[in-house]
N, CA, C and O of each residue as an XYZ file, in Angstrom:
748
protein
N       6.839     35.062     89.069
C       5.896     33.779     89.189
C       5.210     34.016     90.649
O       5.871     34.353     91.631
N       3.829     33.800     90.667
C       3.314     33.769     91.708
C       3.158     32.614     92.409
O       2.926     31.693     91.625
N       3.186     32.245     93.597
C       2.704     31.088     94.334
C       1.793     31.124     95.354
O       2.066     31.574     96.467
N       0.407     30.543     94.952
C      -0.380     30.681     96.016
C      -0.339     29.037     96.720
O      -0.535     28.016     96.061
N      -0.015     29.080     98.312
C      -0.016     28.278     98.995
C      -1.331     27.520     99.161
O      -2.327     28.237     99.256
N      -1.511     26.218     99.212
C      -2.792     25.844     99.417
C      -3.845     26.484    100.703
O      -5.076     26.496    100.716
N      -3.051     26.906    101.565
C      -3.606     27.340    102.981
C      -2.935     28.736    102.919
O      -1.707     28.679    102.855
N      -3.452     29.915    102.923
C      -2.890     31.364    103.109
C      -2.108     31.207    104.207
O      -2.288     30.468    105.175
N      -0.780     32.345    103.860
C       0.195     32.104    105.007
C       0.154     33.487    105.221
O      -0.182     34.355    104.415
N       0.618     33.644    106.660
C       0.669     34.657    107.267
C       2.010     35.195    107.083
O       2.874     34.332    106.929
N       2.439     36.532    107.059
C       3.810     37.050    106.974
C       4.940     36.466    107.976
O       6.117     36.410    107.620
N       4.542     36.072    109.143
C       5.487     35.563    110.009
C       5.501     33.899    109.568
O       6.431     33.258    110.056
N       4.721     33.290    108.849
C       5.172     31.867    108.250
C       5.956     32.037    107.033
O       6.809     31.193    106.758
N       5.784     32.894    106.388
C       6.547     33.182    105.281
C       7.682     33.487    105.437
O       8.511     32.903    104.739
N       8.074     34.359    106.263
C       9.595     34.733    106.927
C      10.135     33.390    107.505
O      11.354     33.345    107.677
N       9.386     32.265    107.836
C      10.107     31.107    108.391
C      10.545     30.107    107.413
O      11.215     29.116    107.707
N      10.123     30.421    106.193
C      10.319     29.784    104.888
C      11.758     29.709    104.496
O      12.360     30.771    104.653
N      12.410     28.778    104.053
C      13.646     29.020    103.444
C      13.758     30.015    102.256
O      12.875     30.231    101.427
N      15.011     30.597    102.310
C      14.880     31.610    101.224
C      15.104     30.836     99.866
O      15.656     29.747     99.702
N      14.521     31.696     98.918
C      14.618     31.048     97.434
C      15.876     32.001     96.781
O      16.440     32.966     97.296
N      16.121     31.307     95.338
C      17.027     32.030     94.653
C      16.279     31.847     93.124
O      16.103     30.767     92.561
N      15.960     32.944     92.700
C      15.761     34.362     93.313
C      14.980     34.554     94.257
O      14.062     33.745     94.391
N      15.089     35.595     95.130
C      14.227     35.589     96.342
C      12.853     35.853     95.950
O      12.590     36.360     94.860
N      11.971     35.527     96.798
C      10.565     35.637     96.978
C      10.148     36.624     97.940
O      10.635     36.786     99.058
N       9.060     37.370     97.332
C       8.602     38.431     98.100
C       7.150     38.124     98.790
O       6.589     37.138     98.311
N       6.556     38.699     99.675
C       5.314     38.301    100.395
C       4.603     39.673    100.237
O       4.882     40.628    100.962
N       3.744     39.719     99.330
C       2.656     40.855     98.897
C       1.345     40.508     98.865
O       0.899     39.652     98.101
N       0.574     41.246     99.806
C      -0.842     41.081     99.612
C      -1.267     39.838     99.872
O      -2.216     39.455     99.187
N      -0.641     38.782    101.018
C      -0.813     37.428    101.156
C      -0.220     36.500    100.144
O      -0.590     35.327    100.188
N       0.686     36.878     99.201
C       0.836     36.124     97.942
C       2.451     36.131     97.910
O       3.082     37.185     97.983
N       3.060     34.880     97.796
C       4.383     34.750     97.343
C       4.617     34.985     95.989
O       3.912     34.494     95.108
N       5.635     35.759     95.768
C       5.917     36.406     94.149
C       7.416     36.204     94.351
O       8.019     36.671     95.318
N       8.015     35.443     93.331
C       9.332     35.100     93.071
C       9.998     36.352     92.116
O       9.466     36.607     91.035
N      10.745     36.830     92.406
C      11.526     37.846     91.737
C      12.179     37.274     90.386
O      12.733     36.179     90.478
N      12.163     37.950     89.080
C      12.912     37.277     87.967
C      14.443     37.109     88.326
O      14.891     37.739     89.284
N      15.219     36.315     87.617
C      16.476     35.902     87.763
C      17.147     37.285     87.253
O      16.709     37.695     86.178
N      18.009     37.948     87.791
C      18.708     39.198     87.269
C      19.524     38.613     86.071
O      20.050     37.510     86.218
N      19.674     39.373     84.750
C      20.490     38.999     83.684
C      21.104     40.283     83.563
O      20.920     41.248     84.305
N      22.013     40.197     82.347
C      23.176     41.024     82.469
C      23.119     42.648     82.409
O      24.065     43.373     82.715
N      22.000     43.039     82.014
C      21.989     44.367     82.071
C      21.487     45.000     83.458
O      21.885     46.050     83.962
N      20.615     44.201     83.907
C      20.147     44.346     85.267
C      21.297     44.276     86.481
O      21.370     45.043     87.441
N      22.243     43.061     86.155
C      23.060     42.902     87.226
C      24.308     43.856     87.016
O      25.101     43.921     87.955
N      24.571     44.637     85.823
C      25.617     45.582     85.603
C      25.154     46.809     86.211
O      25.977     47.444     86.871
N      23.965     47.253     86.099
C      23.448     48.386     86.705
C      23.432     48.355     88.202
O      23.896     49.287     88.859
N      22.915     47.315     88.732
C      22.673     47.062     90.161
C      23.885     47.162     90.784
O      24.049     47.925     91.736
N      25.102     46.185     90.163
C      26.239     46.346     90.902
C      26.958     47.933     90.772
O      27.407     48.542     91.743
N      26.958     48.330     89.679
C      27.846     49.715     89.806
C      27.130     50.497     90.413
O      27.745     51.069     91.313
N      25.725     50.879     90.287
C      25.146     51.813     90.858
C      25.239     51.444     92.647
O      25.149     52.432     93.376
N      25.352     50.548     93.092
C      25.482     50.154     94.337
C      26.773     50.640     95.088
O      26.939     51.059     96.233
N      27.692     50.418     93.954
C      28.874     50.700     94.279
C      29.210     52.102     94.325
O      29.856     52.423     95.322
N      28.964     52.938     93.577
C      28.921     54.310     93.410
C      28.320     55.038     94.367
O      28.821     56.084     94.780
N      27.000     54.477     94.886
C      26.418     55.302     95.917
C      27.217     54.812     97.256
O      27.553     55.782     97.936
N      27.499     53.897     97.656
C      28.364     53.384     98.614
C      29.984     54.304     98.444
O      30.347     54.892     99.462
N      30.580     54.371     97.628
C      31.585     55.107     97.584
C      31.356     56.821     97.775
O      32.188     57.612     98.220
N      30.288     57.054     97.408
C      30.103     58.528     97.729
C      29.281     58.887     99.223
O      29.223     59.993     99.761
N      28.727     57.715     99.665
C      28.048     58.340    101.115
C      28.535     57.398    102.279
O      28.233     57.737    103.424
N      29.224     56.307    102.098
C      29.521     55.488    103.131
C      30.707     55.950    104.002
O      30.668     56.009    105.231
N      31.868     56.303    103.156
C      32.880     56.870    103.933
C      32.798     58.044    105.110
O      33.572     58.268    106.041
N      31.490     58.747    104.690
C      31.295     59.729    105.724
C      30.192     59.367    106.492
O      29.563     60.316    106.960
N      29.760     58.160    106.766
C      28.704     57.767    107.534
C      27.422     58.276    107.466
O      26.587     58.331    108.369
N      27.302     58.789    105.856
C      25.936     59.134    105.489
C      24.790     58.360    105.257
O      23.672     58.666    105.671
N      25.082     57.262    104.537
C      23.936     55.996    104.342
C      24.878     55.030    103.636
O      26.011     55.248    103.208
N      24.102     53.836    103.609
C      24.600     52.777    102.889
C      23.760     51.854    102.018
O      22.666     51.429    102.390
N      24.368     51.533    100.732
C      23.337     50.939     99.868
C      23.585     49.150    100.156
O      24.650     48.634    100.496
N      22.569     48.601     99.961
C      22.372     47.270    100.199
C      21.781     46.554     98.872
O      20.699     46.955     98.443
N      22.475     45.486     98.198
C      21.928     44.867     97.282
C      21.101     43.587     97.524
O      21.666     42.703     98.167
N      19.736     43.347     97.062
C      18.910     42.446     97.263
C      19.066     42.299     98.905
O      19.722     41.381     99.396
N      18.355     43.359     99.746
C      18.172     42.891    101.206
C      16.872     42.818    101.475
O      16.250     43.807    101.087
N      16.269     42.033    101.979
C      14.982     41.631    102.636
C      14.401     43.048    103.692
O      14.857     43.396    104.781
N      13.682     43.429    103.195
C      13.053     44.484    104.304
C      11.576     44.193    104.363
O      10.802     44.073    103.413
N      11.287     44.086    105.853
C       9.692     43.862    105.991
C       9.226     44.803    106.891
O       9.674     45.108    107.996
N       8.190     45.262    106.229
C       7.512     46.331    107.009
C       5.931     46.627    106.304
O       5.701     46.389    105.118
N       5.020     47.125    107.158
C       3.851     47.332    106.650
C       3.103     46.353    105.860
O       2.445     46.678    104.871
N       3.232     44.797    106.426
C       2.425     43.771    106.204
C       3.096     43.292    104.922
O       2.442     42.586    104.155
N       4.445     43.647    104.613
C       5.064     43.043    103.309
C       6.511     42.805    103.632
O       7.206     43.293    104.524
N       6.774     42.001    102.761
C       8.478     41.406    102.847
C       9.007     41.572    101.534
O       8.641     40.789    100.657
N       9.930     42.608    101.240
C       9.944     42.789     99.851
C      11.744     42.813     99.683
O      12.479     42.863    100.669
N      12.146     42.776     98.558
C      13.580     42.391     98.370
C      14.218     43.598     97.229
O      14.851     43.222     96.242
N      13.990     44.914     97.476
C      14.502     45.819     96.514
C      15.744     45.509     95.863
O      16.584     45.068     96.646
N      16.188     45.624     94.434
C      17.474     45.731     93.922
C      18.240     46.337     94.713
O      19.069     45.631     95.287
N      18.234     47.641     94.980
C      19.100     48.422     95.947
C      18.199     49.047     96.993
O      17.192     49.619     96.578
N      18.452     49.008     98.422
C      17.994     49.668     99.282
C      18.975     50.393    100.215
O      19.903     49.878    100.840
N      18.597     51.699    100.194
C      19.401     52.499    100.899
C      19.245     53.012    102.026
O      18.153     53.580    101.998
N      19.847     53.168    103.273
C      19.548     53.280    104.694
C      20.429     54.364    104.943
O      21.551     54.327    104.439
N      20.006     55.535    105.804
C      20.825     56.766    106.438
C      21.458     55.867    107.636
O      20.931     55.048    108.389
N      22.509     56.238    107.543
C      23.526     55.658    108.739
C      22.715     55.545    110.214
O      22.834     54.501    110.856
N      22.099     56.368    110.599
C      21.289     56.122    111.762
C      20.495     55.207    112.053
O      20.311     54.826    113.209
N      19.819     54.653    110.863
C      18.676     53.951    110.570
C      19.001     52.703    110.418
O      18.172     51.873    110.793
N      20.121     52.290    109.906
C      20.768     51.002    109.799
C      20.658     49.875    111.254
O      21.450     49.729    112.185
N      19.532     49.302    111.010
C      19.536     48.311    112.286
C      20.779     47.587    112.559
O      21.353     46.966    111.665
N      21.218     47.643    113.764
C      22.290     47.130    114.542
C      21.835     45.976    115.647
O      20.845     46.111    116.366
N      22.589     44.985    115.666
C      22.628     43.993    116.943
C      22.999     44.668    118.115
O      23.197     45.881    118.180
N      23.102     43.782    119.140
C      23.797     44.423    120.711
C      25.036     44.559    120.521
O      25.595     45.260    121.364
N      25.806     44.052    119.542
C      27.365     44.207    119.186
C      27.581     45.468    118.660
O      28.727     45.899    118.782
N      26.885     46.063    118.187
C      26.537     47.324    117.199
C      26.980     46.783    115.677
O      27.372     47.583    114.828
N      26.904     45.677    115.477
C      27.239     45.342    114.152
C      25.840     45.307    113.323
O      24.796     45.222    113.969
N      25.798     45.374    111.835
C      24.644     45.311    111.089
C      23.809     44.090    111.361
O      24.204     42.944    111.141
N      22.680     44.391    111.832
C      21.575     43.304    112.072
C      21.271     42.425    110.843
O      21.444     42.975    109.755
N      20.917     41.365    110.842
C      20.394     40.425    109.698
C      18.958     40.847    109.328
O      18.531     40.583    108.204
N      18.273     41.430    110.143
C      16.941     41.654    110.076
C      16.677     43.178    110.066
O      16.988     43.937    110.984
N      15.984     43.576    108.757
C      15.636     44.838    108.476
C      14.194     45.213    108.348
O      13.670     45.472    107.265
N      13.603     45.232    109.445
C      12.063     45.422    109.506
C      11.573     47.030    109.432
O      10.554     47.444    109.984
N      12.405     47.769    108.723
C      11.906     48.975    108.250
C      12.159     49.087    106.976
O      12.919     48.360    106.336
N      11.376     50.228    106.467
C      11.372     50.467    104.748
C      12.824     51.282    104.496
O      13.186     52.137    105.305
N      13.381     51.051    103.672
C      14.807     51.673    103.122
C      14.313     53.434    103.041
O      13.168     53.860    102.886
N      15.344     54.075    103.170
C      15.273     55.751    102.876
C      14.994     56.095    101.323
O      14.278     57.010    100.917
N      15.792     55.063    100.455
C      15.753     55.320     99.112
C      15.841     53.917     98.512
O      16.757     53.154     98.818
N      14.738     53.547     97.535
C      14.357     52.365     97.229
C      14.811     52.256     95.622
O      14.198     53.047     94.904
N      15.728     51.455     94.982
C      15.856     51.351     93.812
C      15.725     50.128     93.055
O      16.501     49.182     93.189
N      14.574     50.148     92.120
C      14.638     48.609     91.608
C      14.930     49.146     90.124
O      14.840     50.260     89.607
N      15.343     47.797     89.626
C      15.781     47.836     87.899
C      14.972     46.647     87.266
O      14.971     45.510     87.739
N      14.289     47.033     86.150
C      13.459     46.323     85.595
C      14.009     45.285     84.765
O      14.905     45.523     83.955
N      13.453     44.013     84.951
C      14.165     42.967     84.106
C      13.097     42.532     83.173
O      11.880     42.608     83.345
N      13.863     41.984     81.983
C      12.843     41.519     80.976
C      11.681     40.792     81.695
O      11.921     40.128     82.703
N      10.396     40.905     81.188
C       9.248     40.080     81.267
C       9.061     40.485     82.864
O       8.562     39.587     83.543
N       9.325     41.459     83.414
C       8.928     41.468     84.927
C       7.805     42.686     84.913
O       7.910     43.657     84.163
N       6.868     42.524     85.716
C       5.801     43.151     85.648
C       6.251     44.533     86.536
O       6.706     44.602     87.678
N       5.907     45.715     85.449
C       6.281     47.088     85.739
C       5.156     47.514     87.031
O       5.503     48.167     88.015
N       3.991     47.088     86.838
C       3.062     47.121     87.857
C       3.503     46.691     89.353
O       3.540     47.491     90.288
N       3.753     45.645     89.428
C       3.906     45.009     90.841
C       5.374     45.925     91.359
O       5.464     46.146     92.566
N       6.454     46.419     90.468
C       7.467     46.842     91.259
C       6.949     48.229     91.187
O       7.766     48.910     91.807
N       6.026     48.964     90.753
C       5.854     50.325     91.006
C       4.927     50.143     92.452
O       5.183     50.843     93.431
N       4.068     49.349     92.462
C       3.151     49.048     93.694
C       4.336     48.910     95.130
O       4.172     49.382     96.255
N       5.221     48.306     94.742
C       6.430     48.213     96.017
C       6.830     49.494     96.340
O       6.793     49.887     97.506
N       7.293     50.339     95.222
C       7.811     51.560     95.390
C       6.744     52.330     96.235
O       7.024     52.923     97.277
N       5.430     52.261     95.661
C       4.489     53.266     96.460
C       4.218     52.713     97.653
O       4.015     53.543     98.540
N       4.142     51.473     97.998
C       4.023     50.935     99.325
C       5.338     51.476    100.271
O       5.013     51.781    101.419
N       6.353     51.586    100.032
C       7.734     51.826    100.590
C       7.588     53.412    100.801
O       7.898     54.001    101.836
N       7.090     53.969     99.699
C       6.714     55.786     99.987
C       5.778     56.050    101.101
O       5.777     57.055    101.813
N       4.913     54.945    101.177
C       3.693     55.085    102.132
C       4.100     54.868    103.690
O       3.345     55.066    104.642
N       5.572     54.378    103.763
C       6.098     53.752    104.957
C       7.470     54.746    105.189
O       8.392     54.183    105.780
N       7.630     55.719    104.912
C       8.725     56.677    105.147
C       9.877     56.601    104.057
O      10.880     57.314    104.101
N       9.642     55.739    103.159
C      10.778     55.789    102.164
C      10.859     57.358    101.402
O       9.939     57.776    100.700
N      12.082     58.112    101.664
C      12.249     59.413    100.617
C      11.980     59.191     99.273
O      11.269     60.063     98.773
N      12.332     58.281     98.522
C      12.244     58.382     97.080
C      12.383     56.910     96.530
O      12.707     55.960     97.242
N      12.148     56.842     95.403
C      12.179     55.592     94.657
C      12.567     55.622     93.004
O      11.857     56.299     92.260
N      13.291     55.146     92.660
C      13.658     55.113     91.496
C      13.138     53.683     90.843
O      12.908     52.739     91.599
N      12.971     53.565     89.508
C      12.601     52.542     88.769
C      13.454     52.634     87.355
O      13.138     53.408     86.451
N      14.351     51.916     87.308
C      15.383     52.062     86.136
C      15.033     50.884     84.989
O      15.040     49.668     85.180
N      14.730     51.586     83.762
C      14.225     50.633     82.842
C      15.613     50.649     81.789
O      15.841     51.597     81.038
N      16.423     49.513     81.877
C      17.753     49.600     81.009
C      17.402     49.346     79.684
O      18.270     49.641     78.862
N      16.358     48.876     79.257
C      15.979     48.775     77.827
C      15.345     49.669     76.995
O      15.230     49.591     75.772
N      14.853     50.705     77.896
C      14.267     52.075     77.291
C      15.408     52.936     77.697
O      15.568     53.980     77.063
N      16.158     52.668     78.588
C      17.204     53.815     78.992
C      16.699     54.887     79.639
O      17.069     56.023     79.342
N      15.734     54.632     80.664
C      15.262     55.679     81.244
C      15.040     55.354     82.725
O      15.268     54.196     83.076
N      14.509     56.484     83.879
C      14.507     56.303     85.169
C      13.252     56.901     85.639
O      13.245     58.128     85.735
N      12.222     56.274     85.941
C      11.109     57.051     86.697
C      11.710     57.253     88.195
O      12.354     56.457     88.878
N      11.293     58.565     88.478
C      11.745     58.882     90.138
C      10.404     59.158     90.770
O       9.621     60.007     90.344
N      10.203     58.418     91.766
C       8.863     58.405     92.405
C       9.424     59.388     93.953
O      10.132     58.903     94.836
N       8.923     60.724     93.943
C       9.106     61.475     95.144
C       8.163     61.316     96.394
O       6.948     61.134     96.313
N       8.905     61.412     97.594
C       8.208     61.439     98.551
C       6.771     61.752     98.786
O       6.035     61.123     99.547
N       6.425     62.826     98.032
C       5.043     63.449     98.155
C       4.189     62.948     96.949
O       3.197     63.547     96.533
N       4.736     61.651     96.372
C       4.004     60.991     95.322
C       3.944     61.525     94.130
O       3.070     61.052     93.403
N       4.699     62.499     93.627
C       4.834     63.006     92.386
C       5.800     62.145     91.640
O       6.626     61.465     92.249
N       5.711     62.155     90.204
C       6.607     61.156     89.228
C       7.055     61.751     88.666
O       6.486     62.840     88.579
N       8.371     61.601     87.838
C       8.861     62.307     86.880
C       9.856     61.401     86.334
O      10.564     60.740     87.093
N       9.969     61.316     84.964
C      10.844     60.544     84.271
C      12.045     61.449     83.531
O      11.864     62.557     83.028
N      13.147     60.814     83.575
C      14.446     61.191     83.087
C      15.095     60.105     81.972
O      15.243     58.891     82.108
N      15.378     60.828     81.004
C      15.574     59.857     79.926
C      16.733     60.663     79.009
O      17.244     59.984     78.119
N      17.138     61.896     79.135
C      18.096     62.483     78.346
C      19.484     62.185     78.968
O      19.589     62.154     80.194
N      20.618     61.950     78.114
C      21.683     61.755     78.681
C      22.261     62.662     79.836
O      23.047     62.375     80.739
N      21.617     63.864     79.520
C      22.289     64.934     80.224
C      21.790     65.133     81.577
O      22.466     65.634     82.476
N      20.221     64.604     81.736
C      19.641     64.799     82.959
C      20.305     64.102     84.132
O      20.696     62.937     84.205
N      20.343     65.029     84.989
C      20.994     64.577     86.181
C      19.687     64.125     87.101
O      18.656     64.795     87.159
N      19.912     62.825     87.839
C      19.077     62.297     88.637
C      18.631     62.714     89.852
O      19.506     62.734     90.717
N      17.648     63.020     90.154
C      17.578     63.682     91.798
C      17.767     62.590     92.758
O      17.484     61.451     92.386
N      18.107     62.743     93.675
C      18.542     61.972     94.977
C      17.745     62.594     96.157
O      17.250     63.721     96.137
N      17.696     61.844     97.032
C      17.100     62.167     98.426
C      17.895     63.348     98.994
O      19.063     63.480     98.628
N      17.322     64.273     99.918
C      18.310     65.108    100.580
C      19.413     64.678    101.164
O      20.419     65.388    101.155
N      19.399     63.255    101.858
C      20.764     62.975    102.574
C      21.785     62.651    101.691
O      22.958     62.628    102.063
N      21.374     62.346    100.323
C      22.336     61.729     99.502
C      22.935     62.950     98.285
O      23.275     62.773     97.115
N      22.902     63.909     98.918
C      23.079     65.052     97.705
C      24.594     65.444     97.314
O      24.955     66.268     96.473
N      25.366     64.646     98.136
C      26.904     64.579     97.566
C      27.124     63.505     96.536
O      28.190     63.462     95.922
N      26.128     62.606     96.314
C      26.014     61.729     95.204
C      25.543     62.336     93.859
O      24.393     62.773     93.880
N      26.145     62.431     92.827
C      25.512     62.820     91.577
C      25.643     61.686     90.488
O      26.559     60.865     90.540
N      24.726     61.682     89.542
C      24.517     60.649     88.466
C      23.547     61.293     87.378
O      22.482     61.909     87.444
N      24.311     60.916     86.442
C      23.397     61.700     85.223
C      22.862     60.158     84.443
O      23.354     59.039     84.588
N      21.909     60.503     83.750
C      21.242     59.333     82.818
C      22.342     58.529     82.033
O      22.560     57.321     82.127
N      22.925     59.349     81.323
C      24.207     59.156     80.470
C      25.236     58.310     81.336
O      25.615     57.220     80.908
N      25.584     58.688     82.263
C      26.469     57.986     83.071
C      26.289     56.403     83.326
O      27.015     55.434     83.103
N      24.524     56.621     84.100
C      24.141     55.296     84.342
C      24.152     54.271     83.305
O      24.471     53.119     83.599
N      23.872     54.554     82.267
C      23.587     53.667     81.152
C      24.885     53.546     80.378
O      24.918     52.720     79.466
N      25.909     54.245     80.629
C      27.157     54.119     79.816
C      27.830     52.734     80.520
O      28.586     52.063     79.818
N      27.547     52.304     81.934
C      28.109     51.148     82.397
C      27.864     50.001     81.542
O      28.685     49.107     81.338
N      26.677     50.069     81.042
C      26.349     48.792     79.855
C      27.180     48.813     78.709
O      27.097     47.901     77.887
N      28.263     50.097     78.512
C      29.232     49.558     77.318
C      30.435     49.365     77.595
O      31.321     49.367     76.742
N      30.656     49.139     79.052
C      31.752     49.251     79.687
C      32.387     47.611     79.825
O      33.456     47.410     80.402
């Protein structure tokens, strides 16, 4: 859902508004509310984020965040999963994780919801790639396939159960096939 305010808002004004449920994003001067996650989306999101963290967090390589607001390049978006390398995780003066992430994620993962605009999601992935994101995934649970957007702006689709999904170089210790990803929907 697109909300057009009577008077156009700036990014700073948008960031002062109360959060919505589901989250709203600020894209090209418009407020766009994300759809409410449903069963398939939520299952894939939670299991994938957990698996990424189990593989990368103990060695302080990277950390996956679910529904984290990332503000950069004139947009404020909320990827389904945003992965940051350990050294890029914003910290407060006490060394704790900051509440504000004003940088693009290193790896951005979106899970398509029914009736969600694939075009809007792809535009967010491409915007992120233009602002230092190394890789973007667009997971389609209905079609059981994954579009992978590489940092050089090439795109590949993975749909065979045996296809091993590519990951950014920092995440090479994390391995996942298309079959395993979508098997979570039957567990």
